Amino acid sequence: MIAIASDHAGLELKKEIAAYLDGQGLEYKDFGTYTPESCDYPIYGAAAARAVASGECDRGILVCGTGIGIALAANKIKGIRCATCGDCFSAEMTRRHNDANMIALGARVIGGGLALKIVEIFLNTPFEGGRHARRVGLIMDLENES
Ligand code: RB5
């Protein structure tokens, strides 16, 4: 199950991503927003992130205007590693090296074609483990700092 969420700025791109997931036969749960009215991206990013952190969803895809604010919100939830990606190389490497469990896309930054390619790479690239697992562990240890 894939969690998806956006604010108003990301709504149309999120719909394109949902259609892509439908075409791939992949199940997803949409944590909002559902209308074009202006809204606050942390609410929706955090809702999807909680579903990934709890194990209800395996991965998450977020969209806002830049892909930055909604990623910042998601990364406040324990267990989340959300990378803002605007290119294919970053999408591949954040899976291979960071074991990112969420990505965030900027609907005002990239077009739909590139966004769907980034989603495809994010969903199909494995984590390399090894020395990268140690580094990801060090990142996650930071969550325990008071
Ligand atoms: C909304 O105007 C915009 O600030 C939001 O979509 C996002 O880009 C924030 O990071």
PDB file of C-alpha atoms and ligand atoms in Angstrom:
ATOM      1  CA  MET A   1       0.000   0.000   0.000  1.00  0.00           C
ATOM      2  CA  ILE A   2       1.351   3.398  -0.982  1.00  0.00           C
ATOM      3  CA  ALA A   3       0.403   6.555   0.893  1.00  0.00           C
ATOM      4  CA  ILE A   4      -0.151   9.643  -1.237  1.00  0.00           C
ATOM      5  CA  ALA A   5      -0.921  13.172  -0.111  1.00  0.00           C
ATOM      6  CA  SER A   6      -0.707  16.729  -1.331  1.00  0.00           C
ATOM      7  CA  ASP A   7      -1.779  20.249  -0.613  1.00  0.00           C
ATOM      8  CA  HIS A   8      -3.834  22.326  -3.083  1.00  0.00           C
ATOM      9  CA  ALA A   9      -0.729  23.141  -5.150  1.00  0.00           C
ATOM     10  CA  GLY A  10       0.034  19.469  -5.607  1.00  0.00           C
ATOM     11  CA  LEU A  11      -3.505  18.217  -6.120  1.00  0.00           C
ATOM     12  CA  GLU A  12      -3.455  17.865  -9.908  1.00  0.00           C
ATOM     13  CA  LEU A  13      -0.046  16.161  -9.983  1.00  0.00           C
ATOM     14  CA  LYS A  14      -1.184  13.850  -7.182  1.00  0.00           C
ATOM     15  CA  LYS A  15      -4.140  12.868  -9.404  1.00  0.00           C
ATOM     16  CA  GLU A  16      -1.697  12.058 -12.230  1.00  0.00           C
ATOM     17  CA  ILE A  17       0.344   9.942  -9.826  1.00  0.00           C
ATOM     18  CA  ALA A  18      -2.792   8.148  -8.624  1.00  0.00           C
ATOM     19  CA  ALA A  19      -3.720   7.375 -12.235  1.00  0.00           C
ATOM     20  CA  TYR A  20      -0.195   6.045 -12.819  1.00  0.00           C
ATOM     21  CA  LEU A  21      -0.457   3.806  -9.733  1.00  0.00           C
ATOM     22  CA  ASP A  22      -3.851   2.573 -10.954  1.00  0.00           C
ATOM     23  CA  GLY A  23      -2.269   1.735 -14.308  1.00  0.00           C
ATOM     24  CA  GLN A  24       0.452  -0.239 -12.548  1.00  0.00           C
ATOM     25  CA  GLY A  25      -2.094  -2.115 -10.454  1.00  0.00           C
ATOM     26  CA  LEU A  26      -0.592  -0.651  -7.278  1.00  0.00           C
ATOM     27  CA  GLU A  27      -2.824   0.063  -4.285  1.00  0.00           C
ATOM     28  CA  TYR A  28      -2.673   3.460  -2.651  1.00  0.00           C
ATOM     29  CA  LYS A  29      -4.416   5.426   0.061  1.00  0.00           C
ATOM     30  CA  ASP A  30      -4.960   9.154  -0.452  1.00  0.00           C
ATOM     31  CA  PHE A  31      -4.579  11.180   2.746  1.00  0.00           C
ATOM     32  CA  GLY A  32      -5.848  14.402   1.132  1.00  0.00           C
ATOM     33  CA  THR A  33      -6.255  17.139   0.340  1.00  0.00           C
ATOM     34  CA  TYR A  34      -9.171  16.345  -1.952  1.00  0.00           C
ATOM     35  CA  THR A  35     -10.214  19.814  -3.130  1.00  0.00           C
ATOM     36  CA  PRO A  36      -8.406  22.773  -4.750  1.00  0.00           C
ATOM     37  CA  GLU A  37      -9.091  25.094  -1.826  1.00  0.00           C
ATOM     38  CA  SER A  38      -5.980  26.516  -0.198  1.00  0.00           C
ATOM     39  CA  CYS A  39      -4.863  24.332   2.704  1.00  0.00           C
ATOM     40  CA  ASP A  40      -1.901  23.634   4.979  1.00  0.00           C
ATOM     41  CA  TYR A  41       0.534  21.048   3.606  1.00  0.00           C
ATOM     42  CA  PRO A  42       1.925  19.870   7.013  1.00  0.00           C
ATOM     43  CA  ILE A  43      -1.465  18.324   7.870  1.00  0.00           C
ATOM     44  CA  TYR A  44      -1.496  16.076   4.803  1.00  0.00           C
ATOM     45  CA  GLY A  45       2.210  15.301   4.738  1.00  0.00           C
ATOM     46  CA  ALA A  46       2.115  14.244   8.371  1.00  0.00           C
ATOM     47  CA  ALA A  47      -0.999  12.096   7.875  1.00  0.00           C
ATOM     48  CA  ALA A  48       0.657  10.119   5.076  1.00  0.00           C
ATOM     49  CA  ALA A  49       3.934   9.936   7.014  1.00  0.00           C
ATOM     50  CA  ARG A  50       2.176   8.502  10.085  1.00  0.00           C
ATOM     51  CA  ALA A  51       0.712   5.764   7.887  1.00  0.00           C
ATOM     52  CA  VAL A  52       4.185   4.879   6.573  1.00  0.00           C
ATOM     53  CA  ALA A  53       5.762   5.054  10.027  1.00  0.00           C
ATOM     54  CA  SER A  54       3.091   2.767  11.502  1.00  0.00           C
ATOM     55  CA  GLY A  55       3.460   0.194   8.725  1.00  0.00           C
ATOM     56  CA  GLU A  56      -0.060   0.765   7.398  1.00  0.00           C
ATOM     57  CA  CYS A  57       1.628   1.868   4.168  1.00  0.00           C
ATOM     58  CA  ASP A  58       4.963   0.666   2.758  1.00  0.00           C
ATOM     59  CA  ARG A  59       5.998   3.860   0.994  1.00  0.00           C
ATOM     60  CA  GLY A  60       4.715   7.382   0.555  1.00  0.00           C
ATOM     61  CA  ILE A  61       4.576   9.961  -2.215  1.00  0.00           C
ATOM     62  CA  LEU A  62       3.904  13.603  -1.357  1.00  0.00           C
ATOM     63  CA  VAL A  63       3.281  16.628  -3.557  1.00  0.00           C
ATOM     64  CA  CYS A  64       3.211  20.327  -2.769  1.00  0.00           C
ATOM     65  CA  GLY A  65       4.278  23.374  -4.746  1.00  0.00           C
ATOM     66  CA  THR A  66       7.994  22.851  -4.244  1.00  0.00           C
ATOM     67  CA  GLY A  67       8.074  19.417  -2.611  1.00  0.00           C
ATOM     68  CA  ILE A  68       9.991  21.033   0.223  1.00  0.00           C
ATOM     69  CA  GLY A  69       7.482  22.054   2.878  1.00  0.00           C
ATOM     70  CA  ILE A  70       5.572  18.792   2.788  1.00  0.00           C
ATOM     71  CA  ALA A  71       8.858  16.831   3.048  1.00  0.00           C
ATOM     72  CA  LEU A  72       9.965  18.919   6.025  1.00  0.00           C
ATOM     73  CA  ALA A  73       6.683  18.053   7.750  1.00  0.00           C
ATOM     74  CA  ALA A  74       6.905  14.334   6.912  1.00  0.00           C
ATOM     75  CA  ASN A  75      10.456  14.141   8.241  1.00  0.00           C
ATOM     76  CA  LYS A  76       9.238  15.254  11.676  1.00  0.00           C
ATOM     77  CA  ILE A  77       7.456  11.908  12.050  1.00  0.00           C
ATOM     78  CA  LYS A  78       9.673   9.244  13.638  1.00  0.00           C
ATOM     79  CA  GLY A  79      10.761   6.593  11.181  1.00  0.00           C
ATOM     80  CA  ILE A  80      10.369   8.743   8.086  1.00  0.00           C
ATOM     81  CA  ARG A  81      13.085   9.428   5.546  1.00  0.00           C
ATOM     82  CA  CYS A  82      11.463  11.682   2.957  1.00  0.00           C
ATOM     83  CA  ALA A  83      13.541  13.100   0.104  1.00  0.00           C
ATOM     84  CA  THR A  84      12.481  15.922  -2.166  1.00  0.00           C
ATOM     85  CA  CYS A  85      13.365  14.796  -5.691  1.00  0.00           C
ATOM     86  CA  GLY A  86      13.400  16.840  -8.879  1.00  0.00           C
ATOM     87  CA  ASP A  87      15.522  14.511 -10.988  1.00  0.00           C
ATOM     88  CA  CYS A  88      15.875  10.791 -11.698  1.00  0.00           C
ATOM     89  CA  PHE A  89      19.398  10.442 -10.310  1.00  0.00           C
ATOM     90  CA  SER A  90      18.367  11.770  -6.897  1.00  0.00           C
ATOM     91  CA  ALA A  91      15.350   9.454  -6.852  1.00  0.00           C
ATOM     92  CA  GLU A  92      17.559   6.457  -7.579  1.00  0.00           C
ATOM     93  CA  MET A  93      20.231   7.382  -5.067  1.00  0.00           C
ATOM     94  CA  THR A  94      17.850   8.202  -2.257  1.00  0.00           C
ATOM     95  CA  ARG A  95      16.580   4.628  -2.541  1.00  0.00           C
ATOM     96  CA  ARG A  96      20.017   3.015  -3.011  1.00  0.00           C
ATOM     97  CA  HIS A  97      21.842   4.966  -0.305  1.00  0.00           C
ATOM     98  CA  ASN A  98      19.257   6.558   2.022  1.00  0.00           C
ATOM     99  CA  ASP A  99      16.529   3.891   1.963  1.00  0.00           C
ATOM    100  CA  ALA A 100      14.034   6.743   1.598  1.00  0.00           C
ATOM    101  CA  ASN A 101      10.555   5.543   2.480  1.00  0.00           C
ATOM    102  CA  MET A 102       8.884   8.661   1.099  1.00  0.00           C
ATOM    103  CA  ILE A 103       9.549  11.124  -1.684  1.00  0.00           C
ATOM    104  CA  ALA A 104       8.182  14.587  -2.195  1.00  0.00           C
ATOM    105  CA  LEU A 105       7.665  16.253  -5.553  1.00  0.00           C
ATOM    106  CA  GLY A 106       7.229  19.906  -6.476  1.00  0.00           C
ATOM    107  CA  ALA A 107       4.256  20.411  -8.765  1.00  0.00           C
ATOM    108  CA  ARG A 108       5.441  23.952  -9.503  1.00  0.00           C
ATOM    109  CA  VAL A 109       8.969  22.725 -10.207  1.00  0.00           C
ATOM    110  CA  ILE A 110       8.739  19.684 -12.477  1.00  0.00           C
ATOM    111  CA  GLY A 111       6.311  18.455 -15.125  1.00  0.00           C
ATOM    112  CA  GLY A 112       4.108  15.402 -14.975  1.00  0.00           C
ATOM    113  CA  GLY A 113       6.285  13.257 -17.232  1.00  0.00           C
ATOM    114  CA  LEU A 114       9.379  13.674 -15.090  1.00  0.00           C
ATOM    115  CA  ALA A 115       7.348  13.284 -11.906  1.00  0.00           C
ATOM    116  CA  LEU A 116       5.992   9.903 -13.024  1.00  0.00           C
ATOM    117  CA  LYS A 117       9.478   8.728 -13.995  1.00  0.00           C
ATOM    118  CA  ILE A 118      10.740   9.726 -10.541  1.00  0.00           C
ATOM    119  CA  VAL A 119       7.853   7.814  -8.960  1.00  0.00           C
ATOM    120  CA  GLU A 120       8.665   4.749 -11.062  1.00  0.00           C
ATOM    121  CA  ILE A 121      12.323   4.864  -9.996  1.00  0.00           C
ATOM    122  CA  PHE A 122      11.409   5.438  -6.356  1.00  0.00           C
ATOM    123  CA  LEU A 123       9.109   2.414  -6.333  1.00  0.00           C
ATOM    124  CA  ASN A 124      11.450   0.052  -8.169  1.00  0.00           C
ATOM    125  CA  THR A 125      14.939   0.775  -6.857  1.00  0.00           C
ATOM    126  CA  PRO A 126      16.248  -1.375  -3.985  1.00  0.00           C
ATOM    127  CA  PHE A 127      18.279  -0.217  -0.975  1.00  0.00           C
ATOM    128  CA  GLU A 128      21.915  -1.281  -1.259  1.00  0.00           C
ATOM    129  CA  GLY A 129      22.433  -1.886   2.464  1.00  0.00           C
ATOM    130  CA  GLY A 130      26.020  -2.490   3.624  1.00  0.00           C
ATOM    131  CA  ARG A 131      27.803   0.705   4.629  1.00  0.00           C
ATOM    132  CA  HIS A 132      24.667   2.646   3.722  1.00  0.00           C
ATOM    133  CA  ALA A 133      22.685   0.746   6.354  1.00  0.00           C
ATOM    134  CA  ARG A 134      25.129   1.995   8.998  1.00  0.00           C
ATOM    135  CA  ARG A 135      24.683   5.570   7.807  1.00  0.00           C
ATOM    136  CA  VAL A 136      20.906   5.302   7.688  1.00  0.00           C
ATOM    137  CA  GLY A 137      21.073   3.900  11.221  1.00  0.00           C
ATOM    138  CA  LEU A 138      23.055   6.949  12.302  1.00  0.00           C
ATOM    139  CA  ILE A 139      20.391   9.187  10.787  1.00  0.00           C
ATOM    140  CA  MET A 140      17.647   7.345  12.637  1.00  0.00           C
ATOM    141  CA  ASP A 141      19.597   7.531  15.914  1.00  0.00           C
ATOM    142  CA  LEU A 142      19.218  11.309  15.684  1.00  0.00           C
ATOM    143  CA  GLU A 143      15.508  10.872  16.395  1.00  0.00           C
ATOM    144  CA  ASN A 144      16.404   9.909  19.965  1.00  0.00           C
ATOM    145  CA  GLU A 145      18.184  13.169  20.758  1.00  0.00           C
ATOM    146  CA  SER A 146      16.240  15.223  23.285  1.00  0.00           C
TER     147      SER A 146
HETATM  148  C1  RB5 B   1       1.631  26.674  -1.157  1.00  0.00           C
HETATM  149  O1  RB5 B   1       1.467  27.952  -1.663  1.00  0.00           O
HETATM  150  C2  RB5 B   1       3.098  26.338  -1.094  1.00  0.00           C
HETATM  151  O2  RB5 B   1       3.737  27.104  -0.121  1.00  0.00           O
HETATM  152  C3  RB5 B   1       3.297  24.861  -0.813  1.00  0.00           C
HETATM  153  O3  RB5 B   1       2.652  24.106  -1.802  1.00  0.00           O
HETATM  154  C4  RB5 B   1       4.713  24.360  -0.802  1.00  0.00           C
HETATM  155  O4  RB5 B   1       5.419  24.759  -1.927  1.00  0.00           O
HETATM  156  C5  RB5 B   1       5.483  24.588   0.449  1.00  0.00           C
HETATM  157  O5  RB5 B   1       6.634  24.167   0.598  1.00  0.00           O
END
